[in-house]
Structure formats: structure tokens, C-alpha cells
Coordinates of C-alpha atoms in Angstrom, one line a residue:
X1 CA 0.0 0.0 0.0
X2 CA 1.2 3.8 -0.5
X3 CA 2.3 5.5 2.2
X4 CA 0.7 8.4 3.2
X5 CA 3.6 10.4 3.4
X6 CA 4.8 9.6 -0.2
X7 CA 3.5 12.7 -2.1
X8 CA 6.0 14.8 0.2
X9 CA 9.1 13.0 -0.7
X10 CA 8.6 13.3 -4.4
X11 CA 8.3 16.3 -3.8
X12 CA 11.2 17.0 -1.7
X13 CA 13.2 14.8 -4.4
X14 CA 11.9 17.6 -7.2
X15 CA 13.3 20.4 -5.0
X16 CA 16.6 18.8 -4.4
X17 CA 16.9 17.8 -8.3
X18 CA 15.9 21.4 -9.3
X19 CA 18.1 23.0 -6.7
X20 CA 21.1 21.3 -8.0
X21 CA 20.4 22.4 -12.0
X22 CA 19.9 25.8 -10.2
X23 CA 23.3 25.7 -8.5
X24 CA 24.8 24.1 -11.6
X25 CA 23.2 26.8 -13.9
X26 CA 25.4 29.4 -11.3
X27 CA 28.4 27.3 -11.9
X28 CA 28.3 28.1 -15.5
X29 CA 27.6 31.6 -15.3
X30 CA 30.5 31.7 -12.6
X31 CA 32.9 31.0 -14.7
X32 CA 31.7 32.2 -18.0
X33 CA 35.0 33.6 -18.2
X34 CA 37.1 31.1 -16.9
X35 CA 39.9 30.0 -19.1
X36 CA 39.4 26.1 -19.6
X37 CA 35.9 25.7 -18.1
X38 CA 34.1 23.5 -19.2
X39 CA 30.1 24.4 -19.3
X40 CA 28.2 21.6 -16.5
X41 CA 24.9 19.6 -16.6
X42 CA 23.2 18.3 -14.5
X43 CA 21.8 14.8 -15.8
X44 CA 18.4 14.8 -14.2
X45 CA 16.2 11.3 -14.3
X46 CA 13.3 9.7 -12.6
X47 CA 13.9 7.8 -9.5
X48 CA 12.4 3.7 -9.7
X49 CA 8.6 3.7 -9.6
X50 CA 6.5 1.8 -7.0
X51 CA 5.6 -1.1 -6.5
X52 CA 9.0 -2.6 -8.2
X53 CA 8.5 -5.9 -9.3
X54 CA 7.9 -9.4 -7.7
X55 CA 5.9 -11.9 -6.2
X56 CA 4.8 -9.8 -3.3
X57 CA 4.6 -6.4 -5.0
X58 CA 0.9 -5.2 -4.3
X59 CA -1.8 -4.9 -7.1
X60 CA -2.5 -1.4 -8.1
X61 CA -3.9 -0.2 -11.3
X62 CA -0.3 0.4 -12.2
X63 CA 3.5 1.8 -11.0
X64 CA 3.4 5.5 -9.6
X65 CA 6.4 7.3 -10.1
X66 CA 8.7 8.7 -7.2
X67 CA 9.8 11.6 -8.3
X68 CA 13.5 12.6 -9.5
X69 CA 17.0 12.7 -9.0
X70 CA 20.5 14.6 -10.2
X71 CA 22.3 11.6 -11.5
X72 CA 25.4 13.1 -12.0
X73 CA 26.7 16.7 -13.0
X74 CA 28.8 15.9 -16.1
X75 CA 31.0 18.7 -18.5
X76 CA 29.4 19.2 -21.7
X77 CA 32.7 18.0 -24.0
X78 CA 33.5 16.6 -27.6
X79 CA 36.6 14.4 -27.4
X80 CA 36.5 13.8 -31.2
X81 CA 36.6 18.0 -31.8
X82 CA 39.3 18.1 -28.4
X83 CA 41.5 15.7 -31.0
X84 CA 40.7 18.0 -34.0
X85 CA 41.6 21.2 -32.4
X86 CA 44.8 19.6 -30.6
X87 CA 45.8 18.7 -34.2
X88 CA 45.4 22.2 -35.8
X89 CA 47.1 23.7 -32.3
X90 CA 50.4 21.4 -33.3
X91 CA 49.9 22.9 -36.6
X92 CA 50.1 26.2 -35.6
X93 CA 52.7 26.0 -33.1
X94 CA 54.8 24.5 -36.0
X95 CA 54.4 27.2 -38.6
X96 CA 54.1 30.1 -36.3
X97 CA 57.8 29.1 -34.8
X98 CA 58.6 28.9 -38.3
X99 CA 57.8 32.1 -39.4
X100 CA 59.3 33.8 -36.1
X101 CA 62.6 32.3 -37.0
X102 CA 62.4 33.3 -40.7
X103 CA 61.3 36.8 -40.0
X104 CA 64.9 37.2 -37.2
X105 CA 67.1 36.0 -40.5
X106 CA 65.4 38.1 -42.2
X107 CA 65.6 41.4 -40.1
X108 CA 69.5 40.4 -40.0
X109 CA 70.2 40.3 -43.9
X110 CA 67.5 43.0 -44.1
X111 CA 68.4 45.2 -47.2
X112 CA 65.5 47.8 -47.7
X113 CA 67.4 50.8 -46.5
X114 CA 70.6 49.8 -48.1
X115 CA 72.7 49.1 -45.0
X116 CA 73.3 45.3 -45.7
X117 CA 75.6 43.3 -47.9
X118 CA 73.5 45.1 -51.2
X119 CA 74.2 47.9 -49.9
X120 CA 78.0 47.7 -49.1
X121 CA 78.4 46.1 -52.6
X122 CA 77.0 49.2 -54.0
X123 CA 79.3 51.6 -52.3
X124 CA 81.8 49.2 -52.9
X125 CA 81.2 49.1 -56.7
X126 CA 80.7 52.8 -56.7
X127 CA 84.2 53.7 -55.5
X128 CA 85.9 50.8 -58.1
X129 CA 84.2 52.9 -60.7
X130 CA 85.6 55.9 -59.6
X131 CA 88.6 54.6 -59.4
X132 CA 88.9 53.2 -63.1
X133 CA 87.9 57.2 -64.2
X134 CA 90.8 58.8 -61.9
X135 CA 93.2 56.0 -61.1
X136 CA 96.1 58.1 -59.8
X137 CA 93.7 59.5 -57.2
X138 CA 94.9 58.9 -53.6
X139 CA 92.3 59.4 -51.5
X140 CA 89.9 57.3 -54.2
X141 CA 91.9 55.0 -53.6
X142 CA 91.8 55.5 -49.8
X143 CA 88.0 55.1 -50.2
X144 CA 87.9 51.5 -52.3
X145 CA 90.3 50.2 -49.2
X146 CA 87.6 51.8 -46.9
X147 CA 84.5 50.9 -48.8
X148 CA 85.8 46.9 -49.0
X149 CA 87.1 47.0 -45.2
X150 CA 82.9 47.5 -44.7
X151 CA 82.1 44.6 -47.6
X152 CA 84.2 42.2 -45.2
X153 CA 83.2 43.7 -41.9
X154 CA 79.3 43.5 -43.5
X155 CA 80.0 39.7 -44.1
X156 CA 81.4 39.2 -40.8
X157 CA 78.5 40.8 -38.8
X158 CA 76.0 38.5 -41.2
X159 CA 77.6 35.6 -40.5
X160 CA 77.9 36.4 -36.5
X161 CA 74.5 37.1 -36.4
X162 CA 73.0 34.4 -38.1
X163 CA 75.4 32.4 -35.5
X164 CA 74.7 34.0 -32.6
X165 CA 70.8 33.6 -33.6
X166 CA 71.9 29.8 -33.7
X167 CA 73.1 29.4 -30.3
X168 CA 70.4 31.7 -29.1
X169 CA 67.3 29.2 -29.6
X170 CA 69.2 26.9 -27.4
X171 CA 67.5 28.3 -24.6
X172 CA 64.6 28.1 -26.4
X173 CA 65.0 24.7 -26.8
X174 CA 65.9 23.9 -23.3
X175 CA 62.8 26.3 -22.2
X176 CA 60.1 24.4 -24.2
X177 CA 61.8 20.9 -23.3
X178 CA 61.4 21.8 -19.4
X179 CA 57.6 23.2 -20.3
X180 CA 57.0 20.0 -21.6
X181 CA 58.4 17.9 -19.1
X182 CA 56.7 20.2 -16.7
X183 CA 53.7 19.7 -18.1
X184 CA 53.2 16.3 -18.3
X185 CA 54.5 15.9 -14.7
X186 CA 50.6 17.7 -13.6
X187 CA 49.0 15.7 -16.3
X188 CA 50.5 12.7 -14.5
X189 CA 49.5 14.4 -10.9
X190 CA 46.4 15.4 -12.0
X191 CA 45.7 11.7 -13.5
X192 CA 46.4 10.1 -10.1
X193 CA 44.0 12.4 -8.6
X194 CA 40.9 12.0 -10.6
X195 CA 41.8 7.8 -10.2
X196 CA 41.6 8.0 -6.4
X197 CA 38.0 9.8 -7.1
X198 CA 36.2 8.5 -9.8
X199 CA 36.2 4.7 -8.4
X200 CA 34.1 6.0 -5.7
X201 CA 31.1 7.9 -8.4
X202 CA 32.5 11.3 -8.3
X203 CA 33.0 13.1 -11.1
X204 CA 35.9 15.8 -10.5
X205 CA 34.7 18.4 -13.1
X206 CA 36.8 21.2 -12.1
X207 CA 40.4 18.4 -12.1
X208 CA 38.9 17.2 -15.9
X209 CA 39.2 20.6 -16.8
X210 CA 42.8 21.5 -15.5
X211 CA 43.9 18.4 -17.1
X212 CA 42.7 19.7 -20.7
X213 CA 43.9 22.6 -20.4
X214 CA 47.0 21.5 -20.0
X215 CA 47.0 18.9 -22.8
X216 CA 45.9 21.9 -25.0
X217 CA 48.9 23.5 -23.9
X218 CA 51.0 20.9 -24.8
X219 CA 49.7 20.2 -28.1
X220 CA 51.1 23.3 -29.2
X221 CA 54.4 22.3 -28.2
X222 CA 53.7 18.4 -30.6
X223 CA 51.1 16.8 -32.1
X224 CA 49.6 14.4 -29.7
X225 CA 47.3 11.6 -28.7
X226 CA 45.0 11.1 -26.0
X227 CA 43.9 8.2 -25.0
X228 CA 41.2 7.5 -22.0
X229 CA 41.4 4.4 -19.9
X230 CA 38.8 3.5 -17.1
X231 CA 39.6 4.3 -13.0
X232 CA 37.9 1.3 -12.3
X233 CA 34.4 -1.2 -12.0
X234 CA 32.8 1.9 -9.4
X235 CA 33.4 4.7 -11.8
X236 CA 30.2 6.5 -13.1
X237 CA 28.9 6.1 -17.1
X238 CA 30.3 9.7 -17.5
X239 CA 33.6 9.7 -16.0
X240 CA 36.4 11.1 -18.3
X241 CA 39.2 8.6 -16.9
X242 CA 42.8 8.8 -17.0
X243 CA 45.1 10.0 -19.9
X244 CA 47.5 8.2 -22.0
X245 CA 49.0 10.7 -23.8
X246 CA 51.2 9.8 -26.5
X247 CA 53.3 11.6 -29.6
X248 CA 51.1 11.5 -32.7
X249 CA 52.0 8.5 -34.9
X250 CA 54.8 7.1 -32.2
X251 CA 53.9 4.2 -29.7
X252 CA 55.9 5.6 -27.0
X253 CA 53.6 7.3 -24.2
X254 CA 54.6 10.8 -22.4
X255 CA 52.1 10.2 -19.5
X256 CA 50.4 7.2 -18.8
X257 CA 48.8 6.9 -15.8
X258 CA 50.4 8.7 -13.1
X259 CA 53.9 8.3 -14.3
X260 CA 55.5 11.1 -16.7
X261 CA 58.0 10.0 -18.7
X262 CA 60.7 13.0 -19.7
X263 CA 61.0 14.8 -23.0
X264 CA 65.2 14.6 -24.3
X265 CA 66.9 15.7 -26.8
X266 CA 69.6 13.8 -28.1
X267 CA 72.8 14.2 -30.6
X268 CA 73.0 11.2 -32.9
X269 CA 76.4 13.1 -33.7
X270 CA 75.2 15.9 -36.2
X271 CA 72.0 16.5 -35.8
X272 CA 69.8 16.4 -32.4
X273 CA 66.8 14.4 -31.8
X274 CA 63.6 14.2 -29.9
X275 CA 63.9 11.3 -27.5
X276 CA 61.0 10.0 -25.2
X277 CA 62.0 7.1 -22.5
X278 CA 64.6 6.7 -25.2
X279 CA 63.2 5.9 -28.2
X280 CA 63.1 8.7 -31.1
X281 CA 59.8 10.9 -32.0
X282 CA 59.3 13.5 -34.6
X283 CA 55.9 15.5 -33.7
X284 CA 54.6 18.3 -35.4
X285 CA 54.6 21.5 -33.4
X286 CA 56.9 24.5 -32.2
X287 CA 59.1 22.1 -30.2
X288 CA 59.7 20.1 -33.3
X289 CA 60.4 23.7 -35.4
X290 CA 63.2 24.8 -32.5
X291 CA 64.9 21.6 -33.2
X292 CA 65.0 21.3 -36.8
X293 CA 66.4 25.1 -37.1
X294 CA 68.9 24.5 -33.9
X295 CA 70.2 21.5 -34.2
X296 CA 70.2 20.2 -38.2
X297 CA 71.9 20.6 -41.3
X298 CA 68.4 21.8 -43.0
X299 CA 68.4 24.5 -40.3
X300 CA 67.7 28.4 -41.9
X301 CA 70.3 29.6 -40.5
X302 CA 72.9 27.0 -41.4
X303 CA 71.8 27.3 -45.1
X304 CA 72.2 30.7 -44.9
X305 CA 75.5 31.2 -43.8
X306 CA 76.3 28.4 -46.1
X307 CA 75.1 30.7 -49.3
X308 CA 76.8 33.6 -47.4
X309 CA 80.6 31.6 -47.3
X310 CA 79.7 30.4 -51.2
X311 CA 79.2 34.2 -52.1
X312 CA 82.4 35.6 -49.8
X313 CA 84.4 32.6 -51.5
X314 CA 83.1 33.4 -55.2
X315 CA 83.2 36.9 -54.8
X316 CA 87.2 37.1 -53.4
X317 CA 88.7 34.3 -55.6
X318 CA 87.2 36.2 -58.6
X319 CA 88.6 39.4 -57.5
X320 CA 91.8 38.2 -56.5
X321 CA 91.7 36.8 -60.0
X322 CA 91.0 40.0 -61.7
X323 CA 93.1 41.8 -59.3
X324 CA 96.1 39.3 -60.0
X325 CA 96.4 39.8 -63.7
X326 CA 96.3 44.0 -63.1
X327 CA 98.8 46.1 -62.9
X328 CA 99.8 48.0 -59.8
X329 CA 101.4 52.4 -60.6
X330 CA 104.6 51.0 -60.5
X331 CA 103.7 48.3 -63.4
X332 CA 104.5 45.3 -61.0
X333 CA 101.6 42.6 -61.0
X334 CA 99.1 42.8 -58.5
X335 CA 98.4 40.5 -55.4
X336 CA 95.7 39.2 -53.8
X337 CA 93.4 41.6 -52.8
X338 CA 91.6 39.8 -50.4
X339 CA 92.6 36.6 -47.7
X340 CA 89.8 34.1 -46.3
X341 CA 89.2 30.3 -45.7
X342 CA 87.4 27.9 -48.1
X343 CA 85.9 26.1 -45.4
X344 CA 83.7 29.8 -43.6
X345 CA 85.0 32.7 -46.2
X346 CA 82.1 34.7 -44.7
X347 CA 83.2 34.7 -41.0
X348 CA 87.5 35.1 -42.3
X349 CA 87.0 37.4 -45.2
X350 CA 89.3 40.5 -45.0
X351 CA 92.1 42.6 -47.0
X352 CA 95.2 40.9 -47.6
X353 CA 98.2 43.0 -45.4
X354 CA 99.5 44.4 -48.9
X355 CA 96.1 46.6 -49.6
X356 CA 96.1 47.4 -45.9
X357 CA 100.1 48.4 -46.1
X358 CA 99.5 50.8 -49.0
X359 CA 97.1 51.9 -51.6
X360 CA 99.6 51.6 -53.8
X361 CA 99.1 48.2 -53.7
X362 CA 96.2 48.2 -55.9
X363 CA 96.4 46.8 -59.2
X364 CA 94.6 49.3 -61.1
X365 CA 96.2 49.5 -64.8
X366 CA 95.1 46.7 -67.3
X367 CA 99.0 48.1 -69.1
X368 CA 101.8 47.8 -66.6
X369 CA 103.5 50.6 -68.9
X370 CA 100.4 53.0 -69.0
X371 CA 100.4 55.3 -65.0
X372 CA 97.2 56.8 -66.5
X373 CA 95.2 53.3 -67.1
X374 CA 92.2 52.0 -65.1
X375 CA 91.1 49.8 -67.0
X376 CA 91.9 46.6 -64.1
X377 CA 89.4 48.9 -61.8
X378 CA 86.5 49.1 -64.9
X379 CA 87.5 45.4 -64.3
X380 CA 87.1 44.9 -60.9
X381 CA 83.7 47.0 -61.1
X382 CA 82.4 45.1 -63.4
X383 CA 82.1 42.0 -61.3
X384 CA 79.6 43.6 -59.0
X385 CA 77.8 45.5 -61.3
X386 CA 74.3 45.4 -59.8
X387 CA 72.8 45.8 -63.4
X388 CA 74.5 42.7 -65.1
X389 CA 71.8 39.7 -65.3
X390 CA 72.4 36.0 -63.8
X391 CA 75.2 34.2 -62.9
X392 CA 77.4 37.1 -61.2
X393 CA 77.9 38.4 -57.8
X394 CA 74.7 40.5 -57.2
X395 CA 72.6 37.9 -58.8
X396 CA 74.4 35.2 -56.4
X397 CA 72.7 37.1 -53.2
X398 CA 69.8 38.2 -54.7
X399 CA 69.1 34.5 -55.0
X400 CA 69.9 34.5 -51.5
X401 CA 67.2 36.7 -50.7
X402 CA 65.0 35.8 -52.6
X403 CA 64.7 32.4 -51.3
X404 CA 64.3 33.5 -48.0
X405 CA 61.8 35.8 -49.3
X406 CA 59.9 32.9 -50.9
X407 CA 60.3 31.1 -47.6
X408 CA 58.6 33.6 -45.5
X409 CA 55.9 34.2 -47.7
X410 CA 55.6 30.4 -47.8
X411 CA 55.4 30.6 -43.7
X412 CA 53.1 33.4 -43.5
X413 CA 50.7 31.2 -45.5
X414 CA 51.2 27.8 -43.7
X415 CA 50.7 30.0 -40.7
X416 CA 47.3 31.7 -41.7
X417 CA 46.0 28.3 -43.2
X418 CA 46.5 26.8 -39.6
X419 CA 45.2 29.7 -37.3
X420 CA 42.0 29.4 -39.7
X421 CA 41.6 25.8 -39.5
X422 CA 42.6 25.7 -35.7
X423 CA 40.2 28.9 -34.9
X424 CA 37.0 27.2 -37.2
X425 CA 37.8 23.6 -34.6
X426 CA 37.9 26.4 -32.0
X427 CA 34.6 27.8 -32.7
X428 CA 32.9 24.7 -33.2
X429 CA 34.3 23.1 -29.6
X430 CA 33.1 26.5 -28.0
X431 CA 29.9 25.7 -29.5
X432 CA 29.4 22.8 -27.5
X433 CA 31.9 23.4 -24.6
X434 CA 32.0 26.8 -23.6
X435 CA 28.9 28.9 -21.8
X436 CA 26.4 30.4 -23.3
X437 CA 24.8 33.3 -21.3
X438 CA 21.5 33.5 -23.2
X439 CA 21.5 29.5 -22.6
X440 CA 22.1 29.8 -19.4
X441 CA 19.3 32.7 -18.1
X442 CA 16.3 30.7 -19.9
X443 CA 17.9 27.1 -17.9
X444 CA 17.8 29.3 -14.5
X445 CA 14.2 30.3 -15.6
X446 CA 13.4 26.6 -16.5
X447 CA 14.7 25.1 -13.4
X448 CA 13.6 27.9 -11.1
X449 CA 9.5 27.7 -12.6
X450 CA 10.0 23.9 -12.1
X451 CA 11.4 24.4 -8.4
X452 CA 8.7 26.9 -7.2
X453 CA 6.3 24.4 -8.6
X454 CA 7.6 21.3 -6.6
X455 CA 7.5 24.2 -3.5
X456 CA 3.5 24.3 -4.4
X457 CA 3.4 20.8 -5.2
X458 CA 5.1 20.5 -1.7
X459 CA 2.2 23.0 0.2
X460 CA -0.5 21.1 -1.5
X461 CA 0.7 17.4 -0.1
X462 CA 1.0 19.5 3.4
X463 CA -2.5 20.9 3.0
X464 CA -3.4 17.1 2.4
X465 CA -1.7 15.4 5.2
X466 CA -3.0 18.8 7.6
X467 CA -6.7 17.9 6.4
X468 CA -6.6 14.2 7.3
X469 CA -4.6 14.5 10.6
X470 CA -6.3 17.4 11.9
X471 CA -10.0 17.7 10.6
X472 CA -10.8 14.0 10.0
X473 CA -12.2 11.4 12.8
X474 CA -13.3 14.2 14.9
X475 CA -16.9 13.4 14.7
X476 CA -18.5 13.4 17.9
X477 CA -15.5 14.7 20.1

């Protein structure tokens, strides 16, 4: 038979059901600003009717319903757009360190306001050619041992630069290896945490949500995978469970459980690797970008200063060249004009100690018997004459810039195709994760009309039990 009494407890069970929607509702509108949060429901569902069923279950016209219950207040999430969006983040990461490092080489070999190597080749060129007009001139030819002292010391600072850039991301490198390793160590912290609650039916919303945060933050850093495993048999139908996280397309995990294993990076002897527990990785992502432009052959900055020594060395063995076969004032042969290495002619380019003894020492005259004859300078000129077409000097480093050029603009568009893709897989997990204000006033109205109805529903049952305890039976007192 029904108790008497029963009418107030569904009730009571509506008010605590639509109290915690209310509170939950709050939650949300909390922490509407909240980086990470994760937008909250709460799963409401009818408690089990009476009678239940069985042999002694009494025989009414049918099962009455007992009113309702907050099963569990769960985070609104997508893992398959969490995956998507972790992707294009890697992606971004990648090209955006990419074009950082392409736009440092090429603020160093800048040449828009003529004060790099085009620049110095110009004035350089400029003083040769005024030096095949007056070749006798002393302080012209002052000014070509002046203007070439600032081609080598142009070619030095390029190649010191581009060096010292180098060396520079190493800290870079070490700073996103210990961000790494850091974070994975509170992934791992954070995973041992939500396994000591979940077996027990909580669900640790606000834990969930520091976790992906910080696998966000690392996927920036490489392309990775995530992986949920169960906390065990008591753990409710919405728990998120614990990460194995693992570089994208390698075996080998980075956390997996509540152990962290380190981010390395290796030499193999001339080139440095990405190690994890000791086995080799290559993700996508910034991380990956430091490496490849610190520590390989393929590295910008190598391949620059590798065009930079092939221009020094083509550009002083063809002037020593030229220079050799002209005549100095005194009709004696000329030297070398300029001494270097073959191996780094950028970084060991300079005059040879006869031009820096004397002036003199310049083979100007094509005709060791003409005093009067420039024609070895109109030479010389010639070889960095900035409107001769392919295959000289200028030609050789406009190439160079050019490609880095071409590289950039290459960047800049890897780097705009990924923030559009990654912000579109933004937009469509805020759809579904983030809060929605409007959403959440007309739930607060929702559950608040269904609250002050279980209230009424609530007075009407006590109305009930007042009539038949108090004004009942009383007949003939």
C-alpha cells in the first residue's frame, strides 16, 4: 500500500533535483569567463517507480512514479573535436615558430634601406668605378680600401649574427623541453587524482578541466594523442578517466597513468633528436620547429650562412683573380686583394696585409706601362655590377634573398591556413563546450519555474496530510 507520506518525498526529491540544476546553472555563469571551463549539466532522471516488481509487490492499477533525481553533474565535451583542435594547435605551433625564425634571419640580412651586404656592394662598386675614371687619385683610392674593409666587416656581422641567432634558440630549446616535461608531470598528478575519485562515483569536473587545459597547452608544443582508460568497476557512465598521452604517430607514451616520462633531446652526432623514454619521436609542433632550425643541417640559418661563405668565397677568388692579372702604378703585377678560408670565407673574409700596407698596392692598370690606365678597376667594377643579369655576384645574393623571401611568404601562409583551421575547430568546440549566457538565463528560468512548482506541489501534499490529521475522525469529540 502507498504511504501516506509519499507525495512529500517526491516532492522534496523535485526540490533537491531542481536545486542542483539551479546551483549548476550558477556554476556556468561563474565561470563564463574562466579559461578552460568547461560548461556543466546536471543529468536529471526519474527515481524507480512503486511497487517494483515481484511476487509480493501489491496490485494497483499500475506503478506510480517517485519523483527525480540529479544523477550526475557531467562537463558538456567533444573528445572527437578536443583531438581535431589539438591537431590544428600542433599545426600552428609549428608554422608560427617557423615564421618567427624566418622573419629574425630576415631582419639580420635586411636590405630595404641599403645598409646590408646590397648595400655595401653598391658603395663598394661605386668607389671601383671611380677609381677606373681617376686611377692616380689617392684618396679614391683611400675610399675603395675603406669601402671593401665595410664589404668584409658587412660579411662578418652577417655571418655572426645568423650564429649567434643559432646558439640563441638553445635556450629556447631547453625552455620548451622543461615546459614540456613540466607539463606532463601535472597531467601525471592530476591523473592520479581524478583515479583516487572516480572509483568512488564522483566526477571531478573542475580536475577534468585543469587536465585539458594542459594537454591543449602541450599540443602546441607536438602533435599528440589522447587516450582515456577507465579508473575502475565503481566509476560513473560519465567519467572522463585517465590520460594516455602519446606523440602522434609514435607508440611511445609521455604520460600514462600517473607516471611522466621526460621529454630529451639527443645528438645522434650531427643533428639532435627528440627522444621519449629513449626511443626517437618526430611530432609536429613548435618544439619540433626549435629543433630542426637549432640542431640540423636543414636549419635556416645553417643554409644561410652556407650561401653567405659560397658568395664571400666566389666573390674574393674572382677578385683576387681580376686583381692578380692587373697592374699596380709602378707596373709590377698585383696580389691578392683579399685573404679568407674555403671552409667559412664569410666569417674570415678580409684585405690581404699588402692593400692594408699601402694603396699603392692596388692593381689598377690593365697596361703595366700606362700610370694613367684604369682599365683593371673598370675590371674589378664590373664583377659587382648590380645591373648585369644572372650568374654574377649581385645575382648570387639576390638568390639569396630571394629564397628567403619565398620562404617567409611560404610561412606566412602555412601560418594563416593553420590559425583558420585551428580557430574554425575552436569555434565549433566552443559551440558545444564553452557557456552560453542567453542558454544559461532561460535554464535558471526553466529550473527555477520547475522548483517553485515542486515548492507548491510540496504546500498542496501538506495541505493534504493537515486535512486528514487534523480535521478527520473528529466526529462526535
Amino acid at each position: 500500500m502507498r504511504s501516506t507520506f509519499q507525495g512529500l518525498e517526491t516532492s522534496l526529491r523535485a526540490l533537491h533535483a531542481q536545486q542542483a540544476a539551479l546551483q549548476t546553472t550558477g556554476q556556468n555563469v561563474a565561470n563564463a569567463n574562466t579559461a578552460g571551463y568547461t560548461r556543466q549539466r546536471a543529468n536529471l532522471q526519474a527515481t524507480s517507480p512503486y511497487p517494483s516488481g515481484g511476487m509480493n509487490s501489491p496490485q494497483i492499477a499500475g506503478t506510480i512514479g517517485t519523483g527525480v533525481e540529479a544523477s550526475s553533474i557531467e562537463r558538456i565535451r567533444d573528445q572527437y573535436l578536443d583531438a581535431q583542435y589539438r591537431s590544428g594547435e600542433a599545426q600552428v605551433g609549428y608554422a608560427d615558430m617557423e615564421s618567427s625564425i624566418l622573419k629574425t634571419v630576415e631582419a639580420i640580412m635586411n636590405d630595404q634601406e641599403g645598409t646590408g651586404l646590397s648595400g655595401a656592394m653598391d658603395e663598394f662598386w661605386s668607389s671601383l668605378q671611380d677609381l677606373s675614371i681617376n686611377p692616380n687619385d689617392e684618396g679614391i683610392k683611400t675610399v675603395v680600401r675603406e669601402k671593401a674593409v665595410s664589404l668584409t666587416d658587412t660579411f662578418h656581422y652577417l655571418n655572426s649574427a645568423l650564429t649567434t641567432a643559432q646558439k640563441d634558440l638553445q635556450a629556447e630549446v631547453d625552455g620548451a623541453k622543461d615546459d614540456i616535461n613540466s607539463i606532463a608531470a601535472q597531467i601525471a598528478d592530476l591523473n592520479q587524482k581524478i583515479g583516487e575519485l572516480e572509483p568512488s562515483g564522483y566526477l571531478p569536473n573542475d580536475l577534468y578541466d585543469q587536465r585539458d587545459l594542459l594537454v591543449d597547452k602541450l599540443s602546441s608544443y607536438m602533435d599528440i594523442k589522447v587516450e582515456c582508460t577507465s579508473s575502475g568497476s565503481g566509476a560513473n557512465r560519465a567519467a572522463a578517466g585517465i590520460y594516455t598521452i602519446k606523440v602522434a604517430g609514435n607508440s611511445e607514451a609521455l604520460v600514462q597513468g600517473n607516471i611522466a616520462n621526460k621529454v630529451e633531446t639527443v645528438s645522434n652526432g650531427s643533428e639532435l633528436e627528440i627522444q621519449v623514454n629513449g626511443t626517437t619521436v618526430s611530432p609536429t609542433g613548435s618544439f619540433q620547429s626549435l629543433i630542426h632550425n637549432f640542431g640540423t643541417d636543414q636549419s635556416i640559418y645553417k643554409t644561410t650562412i652556407d650561401q653567405l661563405d659560397q658568395l664571400a668565397l666566389t666573390l674574393a677568388t674572382e677578385f683576387n683573380n681580376i686583381h692578380g692579372n692587373g697592374y699596380k702604378q709602378d707596373g709590377e703585377k698585383g696580389s691578392d686583394f683579399f685573404m679568407f678560408s674555403s671552409e667559412n670565407a664569410s666569417s674570415t673574409i678580409t684585405l690581404s696585409d699588402d692593400i692594408m700596407k699601402s694603396t699603392d698596392n692596388i692593381a689598377v692598370g690593365a697596361d703595366g706601362n700606362k700610370k694613367s690606365d684604369g682599365g683593371n678597376a673598370a675590371k674589378l667594377a664590373e664583377l659587382l655590377n648590380p645591373n648585369v643579369g644572372n650568374g654574377t655576384i649581385r645575382s648570387a645574393y639576390s638568390e639569396i634573398i630571394g629564397e628567403i623571401g619565398v620562404k617567409i611568404q611560404n610561412a606566412n601562409r602555412l601560418k594563416e591556413n593553420s590559425e583558420n583551421v585551428r580557430d574554425l575547430l575552436s569555434t565549433k568546440r566552443d559551440s558545444v563546450s564553452s557557456v552560453s549566457l542567453d542558454e544559461e538565463m532561460t535554464n535558471m528560468i526553466k529550473f527555477q519555474h520547475a522548483y517553485n512548482a515542486a515548492a507548491r506541489s510540496m504546500t498542496v501534499m501538506d495541505e493534504m496530510l493537515d486535512r486528514i490529521i487534523n480535521n478527520m475522525g473528529v466526529v462526535g469529540r
